[in-house]
mmCIF file of C-alpha atoms and ligand atoms in Angstrom:
data_model
loop_
_atom_site.group_PDB
_atom_site.id
_atom_site.type_symbol
_atom_site.label_atom_id
_atom_site.label_comp_id
_atom_site.label_asym_id
_atom_site.label_seq_id
_atom_site.Cartn_x
_atom_site.Cartn_y
_atom_site.Cartn_z
ATOM 1 C CA MET A 1 -233.914 -7.633 -49.140
ATOM 2 C CA ALA A 2 -233.121 -5.047 -46.506
ATOM 3 C CA GLU A 3 -232.354 -6.094 -42.963
ATOM 4 C CA ILE A 4 -234.418 -4.118 -40.430
ATOM 5 C CA LEU A 5 -232.606 -3.460 -37.151
ATOM 6 C CA PRO A 6 -233.980 -1.618 -34.106
ATOM 7 C CA GLN A 7 -232.052 1.614 -33.607
ATOM 8 C CA GLU A 8 -230.728 0.492 -30.208
ATOM 9 C CA ASN A 9 -228.637 -2.218 -31.948
ATOM 10 C CA ALA A 10 -227.953 -0.566 -35.274
ATOM 11 C CA LEU A 11 -225.130 1.927 -34.763
ATOM 12 C CA ASP A 12 -222.280 -0.457 -35.648
ATOM 13 C CA ALA A 13 -223.984 -2.044 -38.644
ATOM 14 C CA ALA A 14 -225.103 1.324 -40.046
ATOM 15 C CA SER A 15 -221.649 2.893 -39.626
ATOM 16 C CA ARG A 16 -219.951 -0.073 -41.289
ATOM 17 C CA LEU A 17 -222.167 0.130 -44.356
ATOM 18 C CA LEU A 18 -221.983 3.936 -44.577
ATOM 19 C CA VAL A 19 -218.142 4.026 -44.545
ATOM 20 C CA THR A 20 -218.085 1.575 -47.430
ATOM 21 C CA GLY A 21 -220.374 3.850 -49.469
ATOM 22 C CA GLU A 22 -223.643 1.927 -49.001
ATOM 23 C CA PRO A 23 -226.843 3.900 -48.451
ATOM 24 C CA VAL A 24 -228.773 3.123 -45.241
ATOM 25 C CA ALA A 25 -232.319 4.162 -44.333
ATOM 26 C CA ILE A 26 -232.285 5.931 -40.965
ATOM 27 C CA PRO A 27 -234.949 7.458 -38.723
ATOM 28 C CA THR A 28 -234.934 11.188 -37.971
ATOM 29 C CA GLU A 29 -237.529 13.166 -36.027
ATOM 30 C CA THR A 30 -239.135 14.386 -39.288
ATOM 31 C CA VAL A 31 -239.229 11.430 -41.720
ATOM 32 C CA TYR A 32 -236.953 8.496 -42.539
ATOM 33 C CA GLY A 33 -233.939 9.463 -44.649
ATOM 34 C CA LEU A 34 -232.004 7.431 -47.193
ATOM 35 C CA ALA A 35 -228.525 8.361 -46.016
ATOM 36 C CA ALA A 36 -225.099 8.115 -47.614
ATOM 37 C CA ASP A 37 -221.666 9.647 -47.066
ATOM 38 C CA ALA A 38 -221.955 13.187 -48.479
ATOM 39 C CA THR A 39 -218.233 13.300 -49.284
ATOM 40 C CA ASN A 40 -218.360 10.183 -51.491
ATOM 41 C CA GLY A 41 -219.795 10.679 -54.981
ATOM 42 C CA GLU A 42 -220.489 6.996 -55.616
ATOM 43 C CA ALA A 43 -222.293 6.670 -52.318
ATOM 44 C CA VAL A 44 -224.467 9.680 -53.187
ATOM 45 C CA ALA A 45 -225.133 8.276 -56.648
ATOM 46 C CA ARG A 46 -226.489 5.114 -55.002
ATOM 47 C CA ILE A 47 -229.137 7.254 -53.279
ATOM 48 C CA PHE A 48 -230.371 8.552 -56.639
ATOM 49 C CA GLU A 49 -230.315 5.031 -58.012
ATOM 50 C CA ALA A 50 -232.360 3.596 -55.150
ATOM 51 C CA LYS A 51 -234.869 6.453 -55.166
ATOM 52 C CA GLY A 52 -235.215 6.842 -58.894
ATOM 53 C CA ARG A 53 -234.905 10.544 -58.161
ATOM 54 C CA PRO A 54 -234.580 13.202 -60.862
ATOM 55 C CA ARG A 55 -230.935 14.207 -60.956
ATOM 56 C CA PHE A 56 -231.506 17.941 -60.686
ATOM 57 C CA ASN A 57 -232.795 17.708 -57.116
ATOM 58 C CA PRO A 58 -230.070 18.743 -54.661
ATOM 59 C CA LEU A 59 -229.979 16.899 -51.316
ATOM 60 C CA ILE A 60 -229.784 18.007 -47.696
ATOM 61 C CA ALA A 61 -226.435 17.393 -45.977
ATOM 62 C CA HIS A 62 -227.010 16.306 -42.377
ATOM 63 C CA VAL A 63 -224.518 17.265 -39.690
ATOM 64 C CA ALA A 64 -223.874 16.309 -36.063
ATOM 65 C CA ASP A 65 -223.627 19.895 -34.785
ATOM 66 C CA VAL A 66 -223.079 23.554 -35.670
ATOM 67 C CA ASN A 67 -219.278 23.056 -35.747
ATOM 68 C CA MET A 68 -219.498 20.468 -38.489
ATOM 69 C CA ALA A 69 -221.905 22.733 -40.372
ATOM 70 C CA GLN A 70 -219.518 25.686 -40.173
ATOM 71 C CA ARG A 71 -216.791 23.699 -41.895
ATOM 72 C CA ILE A 72 -219.192 23.241 -44.820
ATOM 73 C CA ALA A 73 -220.967 26.603 -45.164
ATOM 74 C CA HIS A 74 -220.592 30.286 -44.338
ATOM 75 C CA PHE A 75 -222.857 31.248 -41.446
ATOM 76 C CA SER A 76 -224.106 34.820 -41.114
ATOM 77 C CA PRO A 77 -224.981 35.929 -37.575
ATOM 78 C CA LEU A 78 -228.658 35.356 -38.454
ATOM 79 C CA ALA A 79 -228.002 31.809 -39.700
ATOM 80 C CA GLN A 80 -226.006 31.149 -36.553
ATOM 81 C CA ARG A 81 -228.905 32.337 -34.409
ATOM 82 C CA LEU A 82 -231.376 30.047 -36.194
ATOM 83 C CA ALA A 83 -229.072 27.024 -35.920
ATOM 84 C CA GLU A 84 -228.599 27.640 -32.209
ATOM 85 C CA ALA A 85 -232.327 28.068 -31.669
ATOM 86 C CA PHE A 86 -233.551 25.003 -33.565
ATOM 87 C CA TRP A 87 -230.765 22.421 -33.987
ATOM 88 C CA PRO A 88 -230.973 19.544 -33.567
ATOM 89 C CA GLY A 89 -234.441 19.832 -35.087
ATOM 90 C CA PRO A 90 -236.720 20.110 -38.123
ATOM 91 C CA LEU A 91 -235.080 23.184 -39.730
ATOM 92 C CA THR A 92 -232.918 23.104 -42.873
ATOM 93 C CA LEU A 93 -230.763 26.139 -43.673
ATOM 94 C CA VAL A 94 -229.687 26.886 -47.251
ATOM 95 C CA LEU A 95 -226.384 28.756 -47.013
ATOM 96 C CA PRO A 96 -223.388 29.710 -49.194
ATOM 97 C CA GLN A 97 -221.068 26.712 -49.435
ATOM 98 C CA ARG A 98 -217.361 26.950 -48.546
ATOM 99 C CA ASP A 99 -214.837 26.178 -51.295
ATOM 100 C CA ALA A 100 -213.193 23.363 -49.338
ATOM 101 C CA SER A 101 -216.400 21.972 -47.870
ATOM 102 C CA GLY A 102 -215.486 18.390 -48.778
ATOM 103 C CA ILE A 103 -219.066 17.839 -49.969
ATOM 104 C CA HIS A 104 -219.355 15.964 -53.257
ATOM 105 C CA PRO A 105 -220.891 18.211 -55.966
ATOM 106 C CA LEU A 106 -223.558 15.601 -56.672
ATOM 107 C CA VAL A 107 -225.100 16.524 -53.307
ATOM 108 C CA THR A 108 -225.721 20.142 -54.326
ATOM 109 C CA ALA A 109 -226.384 19.398 -58.005
ATOM 110 C CA GLY A 110 -223.684 21.945 -58.724
ATOM 111 C CA LEU A 111 -225.296 24.854 -56.814
ATOM 112 C CA ASP A 112 -223.015 27.158 -54.830
ATOM 113 C CA THR A 113 -225.370 26.964 -51.871
ATOM 114 C CA ILE A 114 -225.936 23.946 -49.642
ATOM 115 C CA ALA A 115 -228.877 22.765 -47.556
ATOM 116 C CA LEU A 116 -227.797 21.795 -44.024
ATOM 117 C CA ARG A 117 -229.701 20.210 -41.171
ATOM 118 C CA CYS A 118 -228.819 18.702 -37.797
ATOM 119 C CA PRO A 119 -231.372 15.950 -37.098
ATOM 120 C CA GLN A 120 -232.446 14.549 -33.746
ATOM 121 C CA GLY A 121 -231.861 10.988 -32.597
ATOM 122 C CA PHE A 122 -230.213 8.094 -34.424
ATOM 123 C CA GLY A 123 -229.213 10.143 -37.475
ATOM 124 C CA ARG A 124 -227.220 12.541 -35.391
ATOM 125 C CA GLU A 125 -225.541 9.717 -33.451
ATOM 126 C CA VAL A 126 -224.385 7.943 -36.570
ATOM 127 C CA ILE A 127 -223.072 11.179 -38.112
ATOM 128 C CA ALA A 128 -221.106 11.905 -34.935
ATOM 129 C CA ARG A 129 -219.710 8.359 -34.998
ATOM 130 C CA LEU A 130 -218.599 8.692 -38.631
ATOM 131 C CA GLY A 131 -217.321 12.248 -38.205
ATOM 132 C CA ARG A 132 -218.666 13.217 -41.601
ATOM 133 C CA PRO A 133 -221.898 14.598 -43.030
ATOM 134 C CA LEU A 134 -224.599 12.375 -44.523
ATOM 135 C CA ALA A 135 -226.626 13.324 -47.566
ATOM 136 C CA ALA A 136 -230.175 12.109 -46.999
ATOM 137 C CA PRO A 137 -233.342 12.739 -48.936
ATOM 138 C CA SER A 138 -236.587 11.367 -47.584
ATOM 139 C CA ALA A 139 -236.628 7.554 -47.843
ATOM 140 C CA ASN A 140 -239.354 7.035 -50.432
ATOM 141 C CA ILE A 141 -239.516 6.443 -54.150
ATOM 142 C CA SER A 142 -239.225 9.809 -55.887
ATOM 143 C CA GLY A 143 -242.551 11.617 -56.051
ATOM 144 C CA ARG A 144 -244.437 9.184 -53.811
ATOM 145 C CA VAL A 145 -245.677 9.350 -50.233
ATOM 146 C CA THR A 146 -242.878 9.884 -47.708
ATOM 147 C CA GLY A 147 -241.943 7.118 -45.255
ATOM 148 C CA THR A 148 -242.616 7.789 -41.594
ATOM 149 C CA THR A 149 -242.214 4.171 -40.412
ATOM 150 C CA ALA A 150 -239.575 1.504 -41.091
ATOM 151 C CA GLN A 151 -242.320 -0.665 -42.631
ATOM 152 C CA ALA A 152 -243.273 2.034 -45.146
ATOM 153 C CA VAL A 153 -239.605 2.447 -46.071
ATOM 154 C CA ASP A 154 -239.286 -1.312 -46.455
ATOM 155 C CA ALA A 155 -242.301 -1.442 -48.763
ATOM 156 C CA ALA A 156 -240.871 1.319 -50.963
ATOM 157 C CA LEU A 157 -237.142 0.602 -50.942
ATOM 158 C CA GLY A 158 -236.613 -2.751 -49.193
ATOM 159 C CA ASP A 159 -235.489 -4.550 -52.319
ATOM 160 C CA ARG A 160 -232.998 -1.820 -53.240
ATOM 161 C CA ILE A 161 -231.020 -1.269 -50.017
ATOM 162 C CA LYS A 162 -229.258 -3.428 -47.415
ATOM 163 C CA LEU A 163 -230.282 -1.892 -44.084
ATOM 164 C CA ILE A 164 -233.238 -0.034 -42.591
ATOM 165 C CA VAL A 165 -232.796 1.275 -39.061
ATOM 166 C CA ASP A 166 -236.109 1.121 -37.201
ATOM 167 C CA GLY A 167 -236.755 4.013 -34.823
ATOM 168 C CA GLY A 168 -240.535 3.577 -34.741
ATOM 169 C CA PRO A 169 -242.951 6.125 -36.228
ATOM 170 C CA THR A 170 -241.271 9.512 -36.651
ATOM 171 C CA ARG A 171 -242.297 12.164 -34.136
ATOM 172 C CA VAL A 172 -242.877 15.122 -36.467
ATOM 173 C CA GLY A 173 -244.094 13.222 -39.534
ATOM 174 C CA LEU A 174 -243.379 15.989 -42.066
ATOM 175 C CA GLU A 175 -240.074 16.907 -43.687
ATOM 176 C CA SER A 176 -238.075 19.788 -42.263
ATOM 177 C CA THR A 177 -238.883 23.409 -42.990
ATOM 178 C CA ILE A 178 -236.334 24.787 -45.494
ATOM 179 C CA VAL A 179 -235.285 28.437 -45.440
ATOM 180 C CA LYS A 180 -232.627 30.250 -47.392
ATOM 181 C CA VAL A 181 -230.731 32.722 -45.253
ATOM 182 C CA ALA A 182 -229.288 35.501 -47.394
ATOM 183 C CA GLU A 183 -228.086 39.063 -46.906
ATOM 184 C CA ASP A 184 -231.532 40.444 -47.609
ATOM 185 C CA GLY A 185 -233.299 38.173 -45.155
ATOM 186 C CA ILE A 186 -234.929 34.778 -44.781
ATOM 187 C CA VAL A 187 -236.883 33.127 -47.600
ATOM 188 C CA LEU A 188 -239.170 30.134 -47.114
ATOM 189 C CA LEU A 189 -238.338 27.412 -49.673
ATOM 190 C CA ARG A 190 -240.454 24.607 -48.219
ATOM 191 C CA PRO A 191 -242.900 24.725 -45.323
ATOM 192 C CA GLY A 192 -242.355 21.775 -42.996
ATOM 193 C CA GLY A 193 -242.143 20.455 -39.463
ATOM 194 C CA LEU A 194 -241.120 23.745 -37.863
ATOM 195 C CA ALA A 195 -243.796 26.450 -38.020
ATOM 196 C CA VAL A 196 -242.730 29.616 -39.836
ATOM 197 C CA GLU A 197 -244.071 31.683 -36.941
ATOM 198 C CA GLU A 198 -241.473 30.075 -34.645
ATOM 199 C CA ILE A 199 -238.660 30.928 -37.046
ATOM 200 C CA GLU A 200 -239.847 34.532 -37.226
ATOM 201 C CA ARG A 201 -239.944 34.748 -33.455
ATOM 202 C CA ALA A 202 -236.361 33.469 -33.082
ATOM 203 C CA ALA A 203 -235.066 35.602 -35.959
ATOM 204 C CA GLY A 204 -236.875 38.749 -34.897
ATOM 205 C CA ALA A 205 -237.557 39.264 -38.604
ATOM 206 C CA PRO A 206 -240.213 38.233 -41.122
ATOM 207 C CA VAL A 207 -239.792 35.161 -43.345
ATOM 208 C CA LYS A 208 -240.535 35.886 -47.021
ATOM 209 C CA ARG A 209 -242.810 33.481 -48.827
ATOM 210 C CA GLY A 210 -243.543 32.792 -52.452
ATOM 211 C CA ALA A 211 -239.996 32.051 -53.628
ATOM 212 C CA ARG A 212 -240.003 30.982 -57.264
ATOM 213 C CA GLY A 213 -238.006 28.931 -59.665
ATOM 214 C CA VAL A 214 -234.931 26.939 -58.771
ATOM 215 C CA GLN A 215 -235.142 26.777 -55.249
ATOM 216 C CA ALA A 216 -236.553 23.670 -53.639
ATOM 217 C CA PRO A 217 -237.546 21.225 -56.362
ATOM 218 C CA GLY A 218 -239.428 19.485 -53.509
ATOM 219 C CA MET A 219 -241.658 22.155 -54.998
ATOM 220 C CA LEU A 220 -242.284 20.109 -58.146
ATOM 221 C CA ALA A 221 -246.039 20.378 -58.576
ATOM 222 C CA SER A 222 -246.980 16.702 -58.347
ATOM 223 C CA HIS A 223 -245.113 15.193 -55.421
ATOM 224 C CA TYR A 224 -246.026 12.871 -52.576
ATOM 225 C CA ALA A 225 -248.646 11.396 -54.894
ATOM 226 C CA PRO A 226 -250.673 8.343 -53.867
ATOM 227 C CA GLN A 227 -252.248 6.136 -56.569
ATOM 228 C CA ALA A 228 -255.722 7.435 -55.742
ATOM 229 C CA GLY A 229 -256.924 10.861 -56.809
ATOM 230 C CA ILE A 230 -257.269 13.505 -54.112
ATOM 231 C CA ARG A 231 -260.106 15.959 -53.535
ATOM 232 C CA LEU A 232 -259.278 18.779 -51.129
ATOM 233 C CA ASP A 233 -261.306 20.910 -48.719
ATOM 234 C CA ILE A 234 -264.420 18.818 -49.235
ATOM 235 C CA ASP A 235 -267.666 19.296 -47.322
ATOM 236 C CA GLU A 236 -269.335 16.199 -48.764
ATOM 237 C CA ILE A 237 -268.180 12.621 -49.475
ATOM 238 C CA LEU A 238 -269.111 11.093 -52.840
ATOM 239 C CA PRO A 239 -269.876 7.388 -53.280
ATOM 240 C CA GLY A 240 -266.771 5.179 -53.338
ATOM 241 C CA GLU A 241 -264.442 7.713 -51.745
ATOM 242 C CA ALA A 242 -262.140 7.221 -48.769
ATOM 243 C CA LEU A 243 -262.069 10.053 -46.223
ATOM 244 C CA LEU A 244 -259.104 11.811 -44.662
ATOM 245 C CA ALA A 245 -260.815 13.624 -41.811
ATOM 246 C CA PHE A 246 -259.680 16.380 -39.476
ATOM 247 C CA GLY A 247 -261.172 17.532 -36.190
ATOM 248 C CA PRO A 248 -264.371 16.607 -34.375
ATOM 249 C CA ASP A 249 -266.970 17.402 -37.091
ATOM 250 C CA ARG A 250 -267.579 15.177 -40.149
ATOM 251 C CA ALA A 251 -268.367 16.193 -43.720
ATOM 252 C CA ARG A 252 -271.789 15.251 -45.165
ATOM 253 C CA GLY A 253 -272.068 11.645 -46.250
ATOM 254 C CA ALA A 254 -269.047 10.604 -44.167
ATOM 255 C CA ALA A 255 -270.798 7.435 -43.039
ATOM 256 C CA GLN A 256 -270.605 5.996 -46.562
ATOM 257 C CA ALA A 257 -266.825 6.466 -46.946
ATOM 258 C CA VAL A 258 -264.934 3.293 -47.926
ATOM 259 C CA LEU A 259 -262.524 3.987 -45.045
ATOM 260 C CA THR A 260 -262.146 6.994 -42.739
ATOM 261 C CA LEU A 261 -258.968 8.006 -40.938
ATOM 262 C CA ASN A 262 -258.909 11.132 -38.786
ATOM 263 C CA LEU A 263 -255.626 13.083 -38.788
ATOM 264 C CA SER A 264 -256.530 14.491 -35.392
ATOM 265 C CA PRO A 265 -259.983 14.134 -33.801
ATOM 266 C CA ALA A 266 -258.951 16.885 -31.366
ATOM 267 C CA ALA A 267 -257.885 19.201 -34.256
ATOM 268 C CA ASP A 268 -254.254 19.256 -33.096
ATOM 269 C CA LEU A 269 -252.031 20.237 -36.059
ATOM 270 C CA ARG A 270 -248.958 18.567 -34.606
ATOM 271 C CA GLU A 271 -250.767 15.247 -34.304
ATOM 272 C CA ALA A 272 -252.165 15.721 -37.812
ATOM 273 C CA ALA A 273 -248.692 16.299 -39.260
ATOM 274 C CA ALA A 274 -247.366 13.156 -37.627
ATOM 275 C CA ASN A 275 -250.195 11.078 -39.129
ATOM 276 C CA LEU A 276 -250.378 12.642 -42.593
ATOM 277 C CA PHE A 277 -248.200 10.412 -44.755
ATOM 278 C CA SER A 278 -249.065 7.091 -43.117
ATOM 279 C CA TYR A 279 -252.794 7.851 -43.322
ATOM 280 C CA LEU A 280 -252.539 8.813 -46.996
ATOM 281 C CA SER A 281 -250.804 5.468 -47.619
ATOM 282 C CA LYS A 282 -253.445 3.515 -45.710
ATOM 283 C CA LEU A 283 -256.341 5.233 -47.468
ATOM 284 C CA ASP A 284 -254.589 4.622 -50.767
ATOM 285 C CA ALA A 285 -254.269 0.925 -49.915
ATOM 286 C CA SER A 286 -258.044 0.753 -49.356
ATOM 287 C CA GLY A 287 -258.356 0.738 -53.149
ATOM 288 C CA ALA A 288 -260.666 3.785 -53.210
ATOM 289 C CA LYS A 289 -260.323 5.713 -56.471
ATOM 290 C CA THR A 290 -260.389 9.033 -54.669
ATOM 291 C CA ILE A 291 -259.390 10.257 -51.230
ATOM 292 C CA ALA A 292 -261.584 13.132 -50.029
ATOM 293 C CA VAL A 293 -259.853 15.458 -47.590
ATOM 294 C CA GLU A 294 -261.622 17.649 -45.058
ATOM 295 C CA PRO A 295 -260.304 21.212 -44.650
ATOM 296 C CA VAL A 296 -257.233 21.611 -42.438
ATOM 297 C CA PRO A 297 -256.501 25.082 -40.984
ATOM 298 C CA ARG A 298 -253.574 26.911 -42.584
ATOM 299 C CA HIS A 299 -251.779 28.393 -39.592
ATOM 300 C CA GLY A 300 -248.716 26.913 -37.838
ATOM 301 C CA LEU A 301 -247.941 23.391 -39.081
ATOM 302 C CA GLY A 302 -251.171 23.582 -41.099
ATOM 303 C CA GLU A 303 -249.215 25.510 -43.740
ATOM 304 C CA ALA A 304 -246.969 22.507 -44.419
ATOM 305 C CA ILE A 305 -249.835 20.015 -44.190
ATOM 306 C CA ASN A 306 -251.826 21.953 -46.815
ATOM 307 C CA ASP A 307 -248.728 22.263 -48.994
ATOM 308 C CA ARG A 308 -248.217 18.466 -49.004
ATOM 309 C CA LEU A 309 -251.908 17.837 -49.647
ATOM 310 C CA ALA A 310 -251.919 20.270 -52.591
ATOM 311 C CA ARG A 311 -248.929 18.454 -54.113
ATOM 312 C CA ALA A 312 -250.545 15.071 -53.585
ATOM 313 C CA ALA A 313 -253.614 16.430 -55.408
ATOM 314 C CA ALA A 314 -251.708 18.100 -58.282
ATOM 315 C CA PRO A 315 -252.231 16.768 -61.826
ATOM 316 C CA ARG A 316 -249.814 13.901 -62.589
ATOM 317 C CA ASP A 317 -247.672 13.600 -65.654
HETATM 318 O O1 TXA B 1 -236.894 16.342 -42.997
HETATM 319 C C1 TXA B 1 -236.195 16.377 -44.024
HETATM 320 O O2 TXA B 1 -235.805 17.438 -44.526
HETATM 321 C C2 TXA B 1 -235.829 15.013 -44.642
HETATM 322 C C3 TXA B 1 -235.006 14.248 -43.610
HETATM 323 C C4 TXA B 1 -234.501 12.943 -44.127
HETATM 324 O O3 TXA B 1 -233.950 15.048 -43.153
HETATM 325 N N1 TXA B 1 -235.097 15.199 -45.857
HETATM 326 C C5 TXA B 1 -235.696 15.635 -47.012
HETATM 327 O O4 TXA B 1 -234.851 15.669 -48.084
HETATM 328 O O5 TXA B 1 -236.853 15.964 -47.095
HETATM 329 P P1 TXA B 1 -235.337 15.770 -49.614
HETATM 330 O O6 TXA B 1 -234.107 15.523 -50.419
HETATM 331 O O7 TXA B 1 -236.477 14.870 -49.845
HETATM 332 O O8 TXA B 1 -235.719 17.268 -49.758
HETATM 333 C C6 TXA B 1 -234.702 18.238 -49.759
HETATM 334 C C7 TXA B 1 -235.164 19.493 -50.418
HETATM 335 C C8 TXA B 1 -235.409 19.307 -51.892
HETATM 336 O O9 TXA B 1 -236.653 19.869 -52.219
HETATM 337 C C9 TXA B 1 -234.266 20.102 -52.511
HETATM 338 O O10 TXA B 1 -234.609 20.649 -53.728
HETATM 339 C C10 TXA B 1 -233.987 21.160 -51.459
HETATM 340 O O11 TXA B 1 -234.143 20.475 -50.265
HETATM 341 N N2 TXA B 1 -232.615 21.668 -51.534
HETATM 342 C C11 TXA B 1 -231.490 20.997 -51.299
HETATM 343 N N3 TXA B 1 -230.400 21.771 -51.499
HETATM 344 C C12 TXA B 1 -230.856 22.983 -51.871
HETATM 345 C C13 TXA B 1 -230.236 24.230 -52.209
HETATM 346 N N4 TXA B 1 -228.906 24.387 -52.221
HETATM 347 N N5 TXA B 1 -231.035 25.251 -52.539
HETATM 348 C C14 TXA B 1 -232.382 25.115 -52.524
HETATM 349 N N6 TXA B 1 -233.023 23.980 -52.216
HETATM 350 C C15 TXA B 1 -232.275 22.914 -51.891
HETATM 351 MG MG1 MG B 2 -238.554 14.072 -50.417
#
């Protein structure tokens, strides 16, 4: 069983486990991560083991600052500008990896690019203490709802890891936005906790959407899936359904929902993002066969919220 320590008292214990190659669940501002030393292949393998994650998914390497990142990847002036604008924060940059990066190839699944992010809070502190990067996917079982509290992480992974650092509910509640920065511009690989519009403003250039193939297998169709089925953009609740609501106005028949949770009564997309995964889990736990979801606007963080909802609703295999 995992020990759960409040982040104020956890720096020593987390560092000790991480240097010996043990994975540790840590809070970041986006979601909890299952972190391990990115330079140690066995440590990284333990992440895959604990998560039951398909091997072809490359991981994000988390760094303490831009200097550490520059020892790992080549930064173009544009990449540099984005890192300075948004780090520490919910932006992941996919960049060409340096030959002597020190990163174990299991982290990148053999790609010649690497995904880098500087997180806020405890994660960054522990990376600075260790002086080396941490590979950390979201701390959930592969394909299931992402953990935004220490309790959710414990429920998913508690019997597979030794330590969960408790930083309370995560502030952003969605994974980071992932962009690839290449010679021909910026490509969105995964919408997330930083709105694309903000990236475009800082870059002074458009972000291309609709990347295909390889890129971010977080793009696997069915991902983040609860046990219950999901019905999106509903305007009416059917008998026996639970309701994931948004904003001040309710869909028809809402009164008969098994359970209703409102992502944001005030229609604030930031609040909705922070609540998304924990509310999906709670509605799922109600035992309803289907979760009906009211429409959520698609601008700003709404792009990432709709992306996660579509994946949760995708046909399962
Ligand atoms: O907010 C986050 O990003 C959280 C916290 C813990 O930092 N991490 C997270 O990691 O969501 P993960 O492993 O669940 O998602 C990382 C995504 C995957 O979809 C992976 O395919 C993509 O990043 N990725 C990693 N390296 C890549 C690369 N070189 N090229 C393209 N995509 C990459
Ligand atoms: Mg994930």
